[in-house]
Amino acid sequence: QYEAYFETGASVDTTAPTVLGVVPTNGTTISANTNDFVIIFDDGLDASTATSTAITLAITGGATLPGSVRYDPVSKEAHFVTSNILPVGQSLTLTLVGGALKNASGVALASTVTVSVTAPSSRMMPERARRSLANILISRCSNFLNPADSTVSV
């Protein structure tokens, strides 16, 4: 014989959401093509509070950079997506404004969270990658110059 017991009733969530992680992580030098900053929460947010005023990216000590925020309630991830290419060689600060981000019950993030990253000092492709790309292009071009020695497959 099996028995089941449960109660129904209103339960209020009084726990503030917390940040489980941010990618890229604090203190890292990001790649030149980084344009998506991912923030993972332990609790579902009220999507209307996940805005570009609640989550910002700025040059450290300077101007706020334009971007947009999208929130995925299934993964509990907020994404700050930059509108422009990041400034070269700058320290950047991602800020999650305490009090502005709220969970579905209206409980706010308890305090402001900041993550500092550094944009690369150059947009140039690393030397090793440039050499590899050059070698691939040269080998492909030589096939066209000597078609009897090559097979082209698509």
PDB file of C-alpha atoms in Angstrom:
ATOM      1  CA  GLN A   1       0.000   0.000   0.000  1.00  0.00           C
ATOM      2  CA  TYR A   2       1.243   3.498  -0.898  1.00  0.00           C
ATOM      3  CA  GLU A   3       0.319   6.793   0.618  1.00  0.00           C
ATOM      4  CA  ALA A   4       1.081  10.280  -0.572  1.00  0.00           C
ATOM      5  CA  TYR A   5       0.799  13.425   1.451  1.00  0.00           C
ATOM      6  CA  PHE A   6       1.201  17.013   0.346  1.00  0.00           C
ATOM      7  CA  GLU A   7       0.013  20.444   1.283  1.00  0.00           C
ATOM      8  CA  THR A   8      -0.899  23.289  -0.948  1.00  0.00           C
ATOM      9  CA  GLY A   9      -0.564  26.888  -0.095  1.00  0.00           C
ATOM     10  CA  ALA A  10       1.157  30.063  -0.937  1.00  0.00           C
ATOM     11  CA  SER A  11       4.864  30.108  -0.300  1.00  0.00           C
ATOM     12  CA  VAL A  12       6.789  33.300  -0.751  1.00  0.00           C
ATOM     13  CA  ASP A  13      10.339  33.197  -2.074  1.00  0.00           C
ATOM     14  CA  THR A  14      12.321  35.551   0.151  1.00  0.00           C
ATOM     15  CA  THR A  15      15.781  34.496  -1.007  1.00  0.00           C
ATOM     16  CA  ALA A  16      17.726  36.920  -3.176  1.00  0.00           C
ATOM     17  CA  PRO A  17      19.102  35.575  -6.462  1.00  0.00           C
ATOM     18  CA  THR A  18      22.848  34.966  -6.505  1.00  0.00           C
ATOM     19  CA  VAL A  19      25.353  34.823  -9.324  1.00  0.00           C
ATOM     20  CA  LEU A  20      26.757  31.324  -9.821  1.00  0.00           C
ATOM     21  CA  GLY A  21      29.247  32.345 -12.469  1.00  0.00           C
ATOM     22  CA  VAL A  22      30.217  34.767 -15.200  1.00  0.00           C
ATOM     23  CA  VAL A  23      31.938  34.009 -18.508  1.00  0.00           C
ATOM     24  CA  PRO A  24      34.473  35.367 -19.225  1.00  0.00           C
ATOM     25  CA  THR A  25      35.784  35.041 -15.683  1.00  0.00           C
ATOM     26  CA  ASN A  26      37.124  37.833 -13.506  1.00  0.00           C
ATOM     27  CA  GLY A  27      40.706  38.880 -14.236  1.00  0.00           C
ATOM     28  CA  THR A  28      41.048  37.274 -17.666  1.00  0.00           C
ATOM     29  CA  THR A  29      42.218  38.729 -20.951  1.00  0.00           C
ATOM     30  CA  ILE A  30      39.404  38.080 -23.384  1.00  0.00           C
ATOM     31  CA  SER A  31      39.711  37.297 -27.077  1.00  0.00           C
ATOM     32  CA  ALA A  32      39.381  40.048 -29.656  1.00  0.00           C
ATOM     33  CA  ASN A  33      36.062  38.700 -30.901  1.00  0.00           C
ATOM     34  CA  THR A  34      34.331  38.424 -27.498  1.00  0.00           C
ATOM     35  CA  ASN A  35      30.906  40.015 -27.684  1.00  0.00           C
ATOM     36  CA  ASP A  36      28.792  37.888 -25.338  1.00  0.00           C
ATOM     37  CA  PHE A  37      29.148  38.032 -21.560  1.00  0.00           C
ATOM     38  CA  VAL A  38      27.175  35.254 -19.833  1.00  0.00           C
ATOM     39  CA  ILE A  39      25.880  35.525 -16.271  1.00  0.00           C
ATOM     40  CA  ILE A  40      24.458  32.394 -14.622  1.00  0.00           C
ATOM     41  CA  PHE A  41      22.021  32.778 -11.735  1.00  0.00           C
ATOM     42  CA  ASP A  42      20.822  30.272  -9.130  1.00  0.00           C
ATOM     43  CA  ASP A  43      17.240  31.506  -9.374  1.00  0.00           C
ATOM     44  CA  GLY A  44      14.952  32.504 -12.206  1.00  0.00           C
ATOM     45  CA  LEU A  45      14.871  36.247 -12.803  1.00  0.00           C
ATOM     46  CA  ASP A  46      11.953  38.455 -13.607  1.00  0.00           C
ATOM     47  CA  ALA A  47      12.922  38.917 -17.272  1.00  0.00           C
ATOM     48  CA  SER A  48      11.696  42.512 -17.227  1.00  0.00           C
ATOM     49  CA  THR A  49      14.509  43.396 -14.791  1.00  0.00           C
ATOM     50  CA  ALA A  50      17.288  41.920 -16.965  1.00  0.00           C
ATOM     51  CA  THR A  51      18.003  45.119 -18.902  1.00  0.00           C
ATOM     52  CA  SER A  52      20.991  47.074 -20.178  1.00  0.00           C
ATOM     53  CA  THR A  53      20.659  49.408 -17.182  1.00  0.00           C
ATOM     54  CA  ALA A  54      20.807  46.491 -14.720  1.00  0.00           C
ATOM     55  CA  ILE A  55      23.722  44.814 -16.540  1.00  0.00           C
ATOM     56  CA  THR A  56      26.337  47.135 -17.991  1.00  0.00           C
ATOM     57  CA  LEU A  57      29.774  46.952 -19.580  1.00  0.00           C
ATOM     58  CA  ALA A  58      32.125  49.910 -19.335  1.00  0.00           C
ATOM     59  CA  ILE A  59      35.722  50.876 -19.830  1.00  0.00           C
ATOM     60  CA  THR A  60      37.016  50.716 -16.257  1.00  0.00           C
ATOM     61  CA  GLY A  61      36.622  54.201 -14.839  1.00  0.00           C
ATOM     62  CA  GLY A  62      35.160  55.485 -18.094  1.00  0.00           C
ATOM     63  CA  ALA A  63      32.358  55.315 -20.612  1.00  0.00           C
ATOM     64  CA  THR A  64      29.631  52.698 -20.674  1.00  0.00           C
ATOM     65  CA  LEU A  65      29.729  50.574 -23.824  1.00  0.00           C
ATOM     66  CA  PRO A  66      26.505  49.994 -25.775  1.00  0.00           C
ATOM     67  CA  GLY A  67      24.922  46.585 -25.713  1.00  0.00           C
ATOM     68  CA  SER A  68      21.750  44.642 -25.113  1.00  0.00           C
ATOM     69  CA  VAL A  69      20.669  42.053 -22.569  1.00  0.00           C
ATOM     70  CA  ARG A  70      18.727  38.903 -23.253  1.00  0.00           C
ATOM     71  CA  TYR A  71      17.577  36.476 -20.593  1.00  0.00           C
ATOM     72  CA  ASP A  72      16.910  32.738 -20.922  1.00  0.00           C
ATOM     73  CA  PRO A  73      14.582  31.569 -18.119  1.00  0.00           C
ATOM     74  CA  VAL A  74      15.263  27.875 -18.780  1.00  0.00           C
ATOM     75  CA  SER A  75      19.038  28.087 -18.270  1.00  0.00           C
ATOM     76  CA  LYS A  76      18.745  31.069 -15.875  1.00  0.00           C
ATOM     77  CA  GLU A  77      21.361  32.876 -17.957  1.00  0.00           C
ATOM     78  CA  ALA A  78      21.537  36.542 -18.796  1.00  0.00           C
ATOM     79  CA  HIS A  79      23.647  37.542 -21.805  1.00  0.00           C
ATOM     80  CA  PHE A  80      25.113  41.007 -22.248  1.00  0.00           C
ATOM     81  CA  VAL A  81      25.836  41.298 -25.978  1.00  0.00           C
ATOM     82  CA  THR A  82      27.984  44.218 -27.073  1.00  0.00           C
ATOM     83  CA  SER A  83      26.812  46.403 -29.923  1.00  0.00           C
ATOM     84  CA  ASN A  84      30.297  47.301 -31.122  1.00  0.00           C
ATOM     85  CA  ILE A  85      33.774  45.841 -31.282  1.00  0.00           C
ATOM     86  CA  LEU A  86      35.455  46.125 -27.889  1.00  0.00           C
ATOM     87  CA  PRO A  87      38.109  48.817 -27.473  1.00  0.00           C
ATOM     88  CA  VAL A  88      41.659  47.497 -27.888  1.00  0.00           C
ATOM     89  CA  GLY A  89      43.867  47.182 -24.812  1.00  0.00           C
ATOM     90  CA  GLN A  90      41.295  48.467 -22.317  1.00  0.00           C
ATOM     91  CA  SER A  91      40.312  47.181 -18.907  1.00  0.00           C
ATOM     92  CA  LEU A  92      36.563  46.554 -18.906  1.00  0.00           C
ATOM     93  CA  THR A  93      34.100  46.156 -16.052  1.00  0.00           C
ATOM     94  CA  LEU A  94      30.879  44.166 -16.301  1.00  0.00           C
ATOM     95  CA  THR A  95      28.482  45.370 -13.592  1.00  0.00           C
ATOM     96  CA  LEU A  96      25.362  43.639 -12.283  1.00  0.00           C
ATOM     97  CA  VAL A  97      23.495  46.318 -10.378  1.00  0.00           C
ATOM     98  CA  GLY A  98      22.372  45.178  -6.949  1.00  0.00           C
ATOM     99  CA  GLY A  99      18.727  46.007  -6.352  1.00  0.00           C
ATOM    100  CA  ALA A 100      17.957  46.206 -10.088  1.00  0.00           C
ATOM    101  CA  LEU A 101      17.954  42.497 -10.966  1.00  0.00           C
ATOM    102  CA  LYS A 102      15.069  40.671  -9.286  1.00  0.00           C
ATOM    103  CA  ASN A 103      13.786  37.121  -9.161  1.00  0.00           C
ATOM    104  CA  ALA A 104      10.241  36.164 -10.088  1.00  0.00           C
ATOM    105  CA  SER A 105       9.084  36.963  -6.516  1.00  0.00           C
ATOM    106  CA  GLY A 106      10.516  40.476  -6.703  1.00  0.00           C
ATOM    107  CA  VAL A 107      13.489  39.845  -4.418  1.00  0.00           C
ATOM    108  CA  ALA A 108      16.490  41.823  -5.655  1.00  0.00           C
ATOM    109  CA  LEU A 109      20.115  40.838  -6.113  1.00  0.00           C
ATOM    110  CA  ALA A 110      21.527  41.751  -2.699  1.00  0.00           C
ATOM    111  CA  SER A 111      24.604  43.668  -3.813  1.00  0.00           C
ATOM    112  CA  THR A 112      26.328  44.904  -6.945  1.00  0.00           C
ATOM    113  CA  VAL A 113      28.604  42.355  -8.613  1.00  0.00           C
ATOM    114  CA  THR A 114      31.513  43.426 -10.824  1.00  0.00           C
ATOM    115  CA  VAL A 115      33.749  41.409 -13.111  1.00  0.00           C
ATOM    116  CA  SER A 116      36.914  42.908 -14.570  1.00  0.00           C
ATOM    117  CA  VAL A 117      38.423  41.704 -17.838  1.00  0.00           C
ATOM    118  CA  THR A 118      41.001  43.075 -20.247  1.00  0.00           C
ATOM    119  CA  ALA A 119      40.480  43.436 -23.984  1.00  0.00           C
ATOM    120  CA  PRO A 120      43.502  42.313 -26.025  1.00  0.00           C
ATOM    121  CA  SER A 121      46.087  44.935 -26.944  1.00  0.00           C
ATOM    122  CA  SER A 122      45.699  44.136 -30.640  1.00  0.00           C
ATOM    123  CA  ARG A 123      43.090  42.820 -33.041  1.00  0.00           C
ATOM    124  CA  MET A 124      45.871  41.228 -35.067  1.00  0.00           C
ATOM    125  CA  MET A 125      45.697  37.505 -35.519  1.00  0.00           C
ATOM    126  CA  PRO A 126      48.438  35.787 -33.470  1.00  0.00           C
ATOM    127  CA  GLU A 127      51.646  35.083 -35.409  1.00  0.00           C
ATOM    128  CA  ARG A 128      51.260  31.308 -35.245  1.00  0.00           C
ATOM    129  CA  ALA A 129      47.696  31.487 -36.620  1.00  0.00           C
ATOM    130  CA  ARG A 130      48.780  33.911 -39.370  1.00  0.00           C
ATOM    131  CA  ARG A 131      51.560  31.497 -40.434  1.00  0.00           C
ATOM    132  CA  SER A 132      49.174  28.541 -40.444  1.00  0.00           C
ATOM    133  CA  LEU A 133      46.656  30.454 -42.515  1.00  0.00           C
ATOM    134  CA  ALA A 134      49.397  31.594 -44.913  1.00  0.00           C
ATOM    135  CA  ASN A 135      50.629  27.996 -45.338  1.00  0.00           C
ATOM    136  CA  ILE A 136      47.111  26.782 -46.099  1.00  0.00           C
ATOM    137  CA  LEU A 137      46.583  29.535 -48.667  1.00  0.00           C
ATOM    138  CA  ILE A 138      49.959  28.882 -50.314  1.00  0.00           C
ATOM    139  CA  SER A 139      49.295  25.134 -50.551  1.00  0.00           C
ATOM    140  CA  ARG A 140      45.831  25.733 -52.025  1.00  0.00           C
ATOM    141  CA  CYS A 141      47.176  28.274 -54.515  1.00  0.00           C
ATOM    142  CA  SER A 142      49.958  25.952 -55.618  1.00  0.00           C
ATOM    143  CA  ASN A 143      47.305  23.358 -56.478  1.00  0.00           C
ATOM    144  CA  PHE A 144      45.760  25.834 -58.885  1.00  0.00           C
ATOM    145  CA  LEU A 145      49.134  26.678 -60.394  1.00  0.00           C
ATOM    146  CA  ASN A 146      49.880  23.000 -61.023  1.00  0.00           C
ATOM    147  CA  PRO A 147      46.471  21.394 -61.631  1.00  0.00           C
ATOM    148  CA  ALA A 148      47.959  18.076 -62.824  1.00  0.00           C
ATOM    149  CA  ASP A 149      49.264  17.439 -59.301  1.00  0.00           C
ATOM    150  CA  SER A 150      46.111  18.206 -57.406  1.00  0.00           C
ATOM    151  CA  THR A 151      42.621  16.990 -56.789  1.00  0.00           C
ATOM    152  CA  VAL A 152      39.903  19.424 -55.929  1.00  0.00           C
ATOM    153  CA  SER A 153      36.986  18.111 -53.930  1.00  0.00           C
ATOM    154  CA  VAL A 154      33.975  20.023 -52.783  1.00  0.00           C
TER     155      VAL A 154
END
